[in-house]
XYZ file of C-alpha atoms in Angstrom:
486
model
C 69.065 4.289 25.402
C 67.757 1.040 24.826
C 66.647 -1.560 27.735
C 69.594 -3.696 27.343
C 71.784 -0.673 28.155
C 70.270 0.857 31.049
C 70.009 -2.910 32.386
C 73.975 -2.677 31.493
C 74.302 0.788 33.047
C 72.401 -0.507 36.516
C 74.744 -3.705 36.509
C 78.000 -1.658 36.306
C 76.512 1.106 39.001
C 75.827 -1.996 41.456
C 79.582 -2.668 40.648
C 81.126 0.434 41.477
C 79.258 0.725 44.585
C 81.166 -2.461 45.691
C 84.476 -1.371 44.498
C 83.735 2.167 46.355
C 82.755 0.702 49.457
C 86.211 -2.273 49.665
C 88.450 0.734 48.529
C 87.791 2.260 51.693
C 87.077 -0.791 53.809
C 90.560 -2.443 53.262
C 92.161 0.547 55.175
C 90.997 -1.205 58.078
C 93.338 -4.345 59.481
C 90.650 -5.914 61.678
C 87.735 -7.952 60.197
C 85.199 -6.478 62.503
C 85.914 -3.142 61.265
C 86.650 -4.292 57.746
C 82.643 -5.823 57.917
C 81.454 -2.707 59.271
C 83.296 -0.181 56.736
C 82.085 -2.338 53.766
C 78.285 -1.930 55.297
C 78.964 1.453 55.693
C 79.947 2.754 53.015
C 78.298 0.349 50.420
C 74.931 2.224 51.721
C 76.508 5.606 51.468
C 77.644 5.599 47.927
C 74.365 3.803 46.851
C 72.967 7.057 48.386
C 75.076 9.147 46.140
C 75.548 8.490 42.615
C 77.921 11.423 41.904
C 80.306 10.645 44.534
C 80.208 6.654 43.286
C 80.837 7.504 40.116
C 84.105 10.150 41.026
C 85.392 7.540 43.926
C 85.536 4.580 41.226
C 87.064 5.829 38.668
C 90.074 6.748 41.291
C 89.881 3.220 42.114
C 88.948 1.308 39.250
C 92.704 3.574 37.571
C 94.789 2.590 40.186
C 93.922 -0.020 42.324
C 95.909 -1.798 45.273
C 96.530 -5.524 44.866
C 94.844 -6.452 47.908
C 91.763 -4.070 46.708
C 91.687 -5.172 43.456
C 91.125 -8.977 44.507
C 89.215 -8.157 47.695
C 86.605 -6.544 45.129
C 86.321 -9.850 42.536
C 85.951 -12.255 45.532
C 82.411 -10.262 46.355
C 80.404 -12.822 45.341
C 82.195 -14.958 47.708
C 81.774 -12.763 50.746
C 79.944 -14.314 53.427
C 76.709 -12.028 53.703
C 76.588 -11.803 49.722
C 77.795 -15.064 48.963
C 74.471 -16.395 50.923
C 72.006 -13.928 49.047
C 73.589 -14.675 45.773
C 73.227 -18.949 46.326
C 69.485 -18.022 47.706
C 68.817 -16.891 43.829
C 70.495 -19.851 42.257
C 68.565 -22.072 39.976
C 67.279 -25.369 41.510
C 69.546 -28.219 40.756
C 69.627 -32.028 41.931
C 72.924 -32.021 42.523
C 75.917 -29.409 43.193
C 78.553 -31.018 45.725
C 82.364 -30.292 46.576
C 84.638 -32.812 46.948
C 88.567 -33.877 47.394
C 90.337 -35.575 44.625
C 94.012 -36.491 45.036
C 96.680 -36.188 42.311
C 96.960 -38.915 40.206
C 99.720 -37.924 37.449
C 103.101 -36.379 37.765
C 103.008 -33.223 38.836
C 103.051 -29.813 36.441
C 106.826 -28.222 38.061
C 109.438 -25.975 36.281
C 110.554 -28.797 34.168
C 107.473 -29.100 31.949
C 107.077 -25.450 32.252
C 110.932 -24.969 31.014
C 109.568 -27.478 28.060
C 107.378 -25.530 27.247
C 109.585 -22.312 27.189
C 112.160 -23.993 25.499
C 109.593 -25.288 22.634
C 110.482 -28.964 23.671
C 106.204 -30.209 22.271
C 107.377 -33.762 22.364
C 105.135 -36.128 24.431
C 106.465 -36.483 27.968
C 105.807 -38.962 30.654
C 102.617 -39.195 32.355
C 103.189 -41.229 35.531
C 99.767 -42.124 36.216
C 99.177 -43.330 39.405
C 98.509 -47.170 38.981
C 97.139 -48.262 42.262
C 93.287 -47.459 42.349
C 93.510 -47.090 45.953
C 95.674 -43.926 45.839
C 92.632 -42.559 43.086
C 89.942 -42.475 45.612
C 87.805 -39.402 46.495
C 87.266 -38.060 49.751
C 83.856 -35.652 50.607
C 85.853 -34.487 53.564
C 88.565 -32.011 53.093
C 91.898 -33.804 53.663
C 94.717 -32.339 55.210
C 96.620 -31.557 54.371
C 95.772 -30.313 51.183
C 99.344 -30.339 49.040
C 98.178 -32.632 46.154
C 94.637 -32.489 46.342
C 92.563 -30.551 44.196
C 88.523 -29.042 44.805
C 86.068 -30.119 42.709
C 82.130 -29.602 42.151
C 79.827 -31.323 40.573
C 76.852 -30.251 39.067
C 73.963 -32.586 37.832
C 70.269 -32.606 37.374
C 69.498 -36.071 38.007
C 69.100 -38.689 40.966
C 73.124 -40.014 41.245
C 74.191 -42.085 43.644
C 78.375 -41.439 44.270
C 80.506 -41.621 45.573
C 80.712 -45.322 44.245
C 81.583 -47.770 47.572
C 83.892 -50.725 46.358
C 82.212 -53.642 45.459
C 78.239 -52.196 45.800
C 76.009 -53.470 42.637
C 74.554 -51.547 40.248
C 75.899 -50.063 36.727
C 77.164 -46.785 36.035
C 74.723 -44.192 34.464
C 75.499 -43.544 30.730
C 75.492 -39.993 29.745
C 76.741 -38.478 26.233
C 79.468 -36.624 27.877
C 80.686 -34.704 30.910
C 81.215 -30.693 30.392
C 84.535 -29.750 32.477
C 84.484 -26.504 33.469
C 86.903 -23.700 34.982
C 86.144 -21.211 36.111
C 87.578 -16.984 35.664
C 88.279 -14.436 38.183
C 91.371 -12.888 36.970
C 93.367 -16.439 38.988
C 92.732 -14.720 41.534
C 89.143 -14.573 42.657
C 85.995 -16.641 42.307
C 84.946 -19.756 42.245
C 82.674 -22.924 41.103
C 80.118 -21.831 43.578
C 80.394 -17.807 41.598
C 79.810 -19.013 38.621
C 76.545 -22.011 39.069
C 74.216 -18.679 37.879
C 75.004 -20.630 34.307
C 76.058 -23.666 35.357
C 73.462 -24.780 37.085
C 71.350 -23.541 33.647
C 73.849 -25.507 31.800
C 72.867 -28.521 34.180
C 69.269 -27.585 33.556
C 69.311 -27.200 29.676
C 72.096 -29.737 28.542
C 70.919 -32.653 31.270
C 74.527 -33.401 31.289
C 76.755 -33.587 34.883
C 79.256 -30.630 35.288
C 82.125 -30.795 36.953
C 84.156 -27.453 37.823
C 87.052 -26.812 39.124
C 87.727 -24.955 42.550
C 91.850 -24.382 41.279
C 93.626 -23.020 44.443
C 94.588 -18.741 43.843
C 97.461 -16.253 43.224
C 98.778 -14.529 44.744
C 99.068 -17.111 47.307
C 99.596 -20.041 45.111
C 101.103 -18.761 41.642
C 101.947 -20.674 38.624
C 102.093 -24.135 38.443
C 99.373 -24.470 41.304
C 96.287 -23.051 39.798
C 97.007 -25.525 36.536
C 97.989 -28.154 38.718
C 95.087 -28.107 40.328
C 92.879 -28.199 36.945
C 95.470 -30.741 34.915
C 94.564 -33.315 38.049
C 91.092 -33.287 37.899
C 90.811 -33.532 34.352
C 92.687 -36.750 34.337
C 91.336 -37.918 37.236
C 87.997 -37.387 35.837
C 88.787 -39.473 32.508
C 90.515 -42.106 34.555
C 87.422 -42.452 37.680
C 84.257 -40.634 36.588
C 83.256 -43.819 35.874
C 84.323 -45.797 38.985
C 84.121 -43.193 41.814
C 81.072 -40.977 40.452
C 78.842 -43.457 38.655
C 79.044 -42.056 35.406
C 80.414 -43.729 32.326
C 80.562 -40.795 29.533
C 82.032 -41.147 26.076
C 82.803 -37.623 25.558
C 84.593 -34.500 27.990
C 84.077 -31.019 26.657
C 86.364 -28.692 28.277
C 85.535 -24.924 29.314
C 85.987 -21.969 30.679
C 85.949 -18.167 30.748
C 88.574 -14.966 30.818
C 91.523 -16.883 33.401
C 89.158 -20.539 33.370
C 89.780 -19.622 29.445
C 93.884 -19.387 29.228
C 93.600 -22.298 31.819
C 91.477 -24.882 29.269
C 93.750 -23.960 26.635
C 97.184 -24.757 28.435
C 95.162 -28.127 29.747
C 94.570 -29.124 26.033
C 98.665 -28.242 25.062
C 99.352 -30.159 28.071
C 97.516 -33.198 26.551
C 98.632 -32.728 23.126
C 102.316 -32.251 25.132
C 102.263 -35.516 27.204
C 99.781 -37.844 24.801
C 96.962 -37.783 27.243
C 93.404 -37.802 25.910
C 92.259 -34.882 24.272
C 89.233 -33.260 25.195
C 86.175 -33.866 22.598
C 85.359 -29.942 21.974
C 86.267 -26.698 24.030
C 84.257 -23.747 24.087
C 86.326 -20.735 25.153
C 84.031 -17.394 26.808
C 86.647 -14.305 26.883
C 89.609 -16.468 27.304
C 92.683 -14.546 28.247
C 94.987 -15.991 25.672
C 98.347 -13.945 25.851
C 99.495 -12.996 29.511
C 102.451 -10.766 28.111
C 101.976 -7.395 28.958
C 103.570 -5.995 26.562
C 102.480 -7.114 23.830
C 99.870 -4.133 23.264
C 96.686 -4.836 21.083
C 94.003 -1.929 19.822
C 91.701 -3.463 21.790
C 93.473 -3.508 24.968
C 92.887 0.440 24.660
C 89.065 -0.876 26.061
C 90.806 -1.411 29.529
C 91.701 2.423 29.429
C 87.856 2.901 30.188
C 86.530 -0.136 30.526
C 83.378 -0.477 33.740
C 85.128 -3.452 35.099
C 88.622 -4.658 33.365
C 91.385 -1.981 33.434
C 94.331 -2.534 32.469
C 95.888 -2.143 35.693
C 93.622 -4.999 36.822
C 95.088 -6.963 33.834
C 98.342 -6.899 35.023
C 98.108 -7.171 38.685
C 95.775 -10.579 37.561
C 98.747 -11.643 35.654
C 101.399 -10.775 37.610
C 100.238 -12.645 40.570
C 99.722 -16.078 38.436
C 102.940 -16.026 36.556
C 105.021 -14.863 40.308
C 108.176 -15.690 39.676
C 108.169 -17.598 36.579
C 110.458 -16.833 33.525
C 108.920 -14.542 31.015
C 105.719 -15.782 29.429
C 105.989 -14.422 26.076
C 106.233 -16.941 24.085
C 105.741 -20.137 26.504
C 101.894 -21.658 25.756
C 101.249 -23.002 29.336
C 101.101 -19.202 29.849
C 100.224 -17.338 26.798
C 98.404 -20.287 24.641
C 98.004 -17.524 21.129
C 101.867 -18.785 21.158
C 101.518 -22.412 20.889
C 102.983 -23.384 17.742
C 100.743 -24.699 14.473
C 102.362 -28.203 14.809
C 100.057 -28.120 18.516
C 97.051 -26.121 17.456
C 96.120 -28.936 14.541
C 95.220 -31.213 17.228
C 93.118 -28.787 19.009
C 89.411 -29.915 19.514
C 86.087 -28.518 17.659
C 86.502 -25.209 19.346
C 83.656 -22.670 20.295
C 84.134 -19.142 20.859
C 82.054 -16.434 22.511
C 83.686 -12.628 23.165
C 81.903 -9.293 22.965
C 83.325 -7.101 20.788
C 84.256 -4.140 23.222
C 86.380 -6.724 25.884
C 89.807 -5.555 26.229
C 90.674 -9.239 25.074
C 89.010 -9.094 22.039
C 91.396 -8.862 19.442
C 93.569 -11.779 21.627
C 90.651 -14.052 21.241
C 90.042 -13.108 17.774
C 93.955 -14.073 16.365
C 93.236 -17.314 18.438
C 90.303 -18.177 15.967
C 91.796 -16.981 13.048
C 95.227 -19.518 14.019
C 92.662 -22.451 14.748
C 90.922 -21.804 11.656
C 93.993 -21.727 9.760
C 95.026 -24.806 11.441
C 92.300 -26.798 10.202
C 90.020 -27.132 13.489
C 86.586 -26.409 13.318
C 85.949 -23.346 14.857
C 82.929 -21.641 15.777
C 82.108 -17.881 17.454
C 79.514 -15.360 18.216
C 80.860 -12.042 19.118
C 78.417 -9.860 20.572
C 78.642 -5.929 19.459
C 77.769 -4.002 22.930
C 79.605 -6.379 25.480
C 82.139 -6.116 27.234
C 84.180 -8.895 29.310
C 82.395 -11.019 31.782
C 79.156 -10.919 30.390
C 78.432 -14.623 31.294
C 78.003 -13.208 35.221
C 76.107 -11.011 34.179
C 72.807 -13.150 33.885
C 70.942 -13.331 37.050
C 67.339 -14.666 37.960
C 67.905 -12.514 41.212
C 65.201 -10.002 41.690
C 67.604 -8.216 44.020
C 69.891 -7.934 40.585
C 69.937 -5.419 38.133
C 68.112 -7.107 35.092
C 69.869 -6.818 31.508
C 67.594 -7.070 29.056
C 68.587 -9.877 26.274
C 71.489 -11.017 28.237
C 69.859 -14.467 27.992
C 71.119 -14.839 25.001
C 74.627 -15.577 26.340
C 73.174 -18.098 27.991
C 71.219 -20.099 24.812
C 74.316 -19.763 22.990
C 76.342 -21.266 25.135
C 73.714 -24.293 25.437
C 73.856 -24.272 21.739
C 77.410 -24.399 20.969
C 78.399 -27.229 24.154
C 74.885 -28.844 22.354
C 77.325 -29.014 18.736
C 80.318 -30.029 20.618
C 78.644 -33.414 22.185
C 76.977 -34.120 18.897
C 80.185 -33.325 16.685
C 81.636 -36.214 15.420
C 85.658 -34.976 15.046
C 87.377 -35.131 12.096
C 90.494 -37.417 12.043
C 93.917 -35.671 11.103
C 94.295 -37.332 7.950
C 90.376 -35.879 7.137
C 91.660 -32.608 8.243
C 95.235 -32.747 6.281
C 93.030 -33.700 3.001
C 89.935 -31.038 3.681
C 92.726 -27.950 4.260
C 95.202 -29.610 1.801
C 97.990 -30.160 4.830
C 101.161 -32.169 4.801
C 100.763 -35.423 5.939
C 102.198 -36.185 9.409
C 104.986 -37.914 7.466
C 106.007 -34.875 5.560
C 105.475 -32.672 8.790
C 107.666 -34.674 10.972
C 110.382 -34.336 7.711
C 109.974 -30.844 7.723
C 110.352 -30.672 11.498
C 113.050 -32.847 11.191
C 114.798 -30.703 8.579
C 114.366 -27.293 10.816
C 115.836 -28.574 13.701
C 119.069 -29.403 11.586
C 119.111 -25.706 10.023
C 118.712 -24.334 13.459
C 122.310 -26.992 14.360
C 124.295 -25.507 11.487
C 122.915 -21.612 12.548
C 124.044 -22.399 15.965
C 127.766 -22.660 14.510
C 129.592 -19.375 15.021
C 132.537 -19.009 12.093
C 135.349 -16.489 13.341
C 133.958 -12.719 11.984
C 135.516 -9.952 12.929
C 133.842 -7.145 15.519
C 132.800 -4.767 12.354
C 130.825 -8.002 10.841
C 129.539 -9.033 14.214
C 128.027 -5.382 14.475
C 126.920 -4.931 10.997
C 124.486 -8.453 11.533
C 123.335 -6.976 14.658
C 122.162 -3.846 12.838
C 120.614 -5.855 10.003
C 118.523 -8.399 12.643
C 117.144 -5.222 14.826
C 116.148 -3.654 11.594
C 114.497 -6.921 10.319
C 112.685 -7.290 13.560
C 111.043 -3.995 13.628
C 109.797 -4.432 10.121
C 108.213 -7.375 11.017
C 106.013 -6.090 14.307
C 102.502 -5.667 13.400
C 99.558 -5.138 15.395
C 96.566 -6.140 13.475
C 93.047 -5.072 14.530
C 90.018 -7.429 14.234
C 87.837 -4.411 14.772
């Protein structure tokens, strides 16, 4: 075996340890106890390998709910959260702070938009007095409309801003918006500043990510909420309340930060809002229907980290009680329509090619592409999901060898977003030989008066009614078709 896998092999181990030791911690209902188990028995199966290996397969096949997210929030666990920041690269800046909601509110009405395929722009509602826009570096209570944010800069910056103090806002080329994965239900900014802070390092550019409030606790809309209000409070204050006055925002995120970015953008597109300048997508989960079943989804069977049970306890605590997400894009954004994915950003893609969301992200590239956005990737032939976490400068952390290069693409490709100038649509319409938005919003025009006249029912009699019924099943299960990107 080569470096890069044992490094791999030593990662996962470290993993399974974890998972081994919370499986049998979380039988305990006091925290004491629940500590002291998780001590315990992280020591004992680091001891013995066989016994790791037998206990986390039962685990990692069938996990609990509570287990399941008790073992992605590790990194957030007091005693490990505090060794993992110790290894952290050295940044100026990397703050948390309050930021209130500015915009109407994501609820089941835009949601039931969505699901209905209503892509017309809908109101805004910004917020108009600055007042009600400012930031607080305390937490505020309570919390209902206010979302967490961090950000992440490696230069001297003086926020936040007071009213009326001198000075001039520092320029910078853009501002990188990131969210961050975990399944929506684990994680956060401070879990993932391994590479952001890098980013901040490399790029010289201020990060801000996204602490989104979790499922199960707070499904669907919350966790976009959260995200939608920062980004447009960003655009509207980053200038006033942070000091920084940026002419481009480059949106990203990975696996669950990844499905979130992409329902942001449709969001814009949806209510007219600015755009974001570029997205780069890492592992985005991009179709939270469980049943649609892709070849590479048979990767969770076996998969170190994401099984497909984990898959659907992630999504079933985000989507909670919503209708089904199928086909609505604010949940499953592979089913936005082409009308919406034209005026999609420069997009970036990284996936390895044995994640279990692999052939997701692929179709998602393939529909851009088609679309007429620039689209980049780099798919990476012995990775699996989450391999952005996976770079450490940690001593104490099992060392992969060449997973740095995760890391200099990702420089690279948020590098080519900043610089990008974008194409306008017409360029695009002429380039890919599109209909002009005159001639789209004709044809639009025309489908939605075919769809009137199909939604008059003539008088048929029960044999007809049965023999169309027969005829549409059989037309719909010629039509299913699973393709593999493999």
């Amino acid at each position: 075996p080569s470096k890069a896998e044992i490094g791999l092999k030593k990662y996962f181990t470290e993993l399974h340890v974890g998972a081994c030791a919370v499986a049998r911690s979380t039988k305990h209902k006091n925290n004491a106890r629940r500590r002291l188990s998780f001590g315990w028995n992280a020591l004992y199966f680091k001891l013995n390998p066989k016994k790791t290996a037998h206990r986390s397969e039962l685990f990692l096949s069938n996990p609990t709910p509570e287990a399941a997210i008790k073992m992605w929030n590790l990194l957030d666990s007091k005693g490990i959260k505090q060794a993992f920041r110790a290894s952290l690269p050295k940044i100026k800046i990397s703050k948390r702070f309050w930021i209130p909601y500015v915009t109407r509110v994501i609820d089941h009405t835009v949601t039931d938009e969505f699901d209905q395929k209503i892509y017309e722009h809908s109101e805004l509602d910004l917020v108009t007095d600055a007042q009600k826009h400012t930031l607080s570096m305390k937490q505020p209570m309570p919390l209902k409309n206010w979302a967490k944010i961090r950000l992440i800069y490696n230069k001297p910056l003086k926020f936040p801003v007071k009213p009326g103090s001198p000075g001039s806002p520092v320029k910078v080329e853009a501002i990188i918006f990131h969210i961050h994965g975990g399944g929506f239900v684990a994680m956060s900014s401070s879990s993932h500043e391994n590479y952001t802070r890098k980013w901040g390092q490399l790029l010289e550019l201020p990060i801000i990510s996204v602490d989104y409030r979790l499922a199960p606790e707070h499904p669907h809309p919350e966790p976009f909420n959260d995200c939608w209000q920062a980004y447009v409070w960003v655009c509207e204050n980053a200038k006033r309340q942070l000091n920084l006055d940026f002419s481009k925002i480059i949106v990203t995120g990975d696996s669950a930060g990844g499905n979130l970015s992409a329902a942001l953008i449709l969001r814009a597109i949806q209510s007219g809002y600015r755009i974001p300048d570029g997205a780069m997508f890492t592992y985005p989960a991009l179709d939270l229907c469980m049943d649609r079943f892709t070849v590479s989804h048979l990767y969770a069977l076996s998969d170190p980290l994401l099984r497909y049970t984990f898959l659907r306890i992630c999504a079933k605590a985000y989507i909670g009680d919503q209708p089904d997400p199928a086909n609505n894009p604010l949940f499953s954004p592979l089913q936005a329509p082409d009308t919406m994915l034209r005026n999609f950003p420069p997009s970036k893609f990284l996936i390895g090619k044995l994640d279990p969301l692999h052939d997701d992200t692929m179709r998602m590239i393939k529909k851009l592409t088609s679309a007429g956005v620039p689209t980049g990737a780099v798919r990476y032939e012995n990775l699996t999901h989450a391999f952005s976490s996976m770079y450490n400068q940690s001593k104490l952390a099992p060392q992969i060898d060449g997973i740095k290069v995760v890391l200099d693409d990702a420089v690279t490709f948020l590098s080519e977003l900043v610089k990008m100038e974008p194409l306008t649509r017409e360029e695009r319409d002429t380039i890919f030989g599109r209909d002009t938005q005159e001639e789209e919003d004709e044809a639009v025009e025309t489908a939605r008066e075919d769809e009137e006249k199909d939604d008059v029912v003539d008088d048929i009699t029960p044999e007809e009614e049965n023999r169309q019924k027969e005829e549409t099943q059989l037309t719909k299960e010629q039509t299913v078709e699973y393709p593999s990107f493999n």
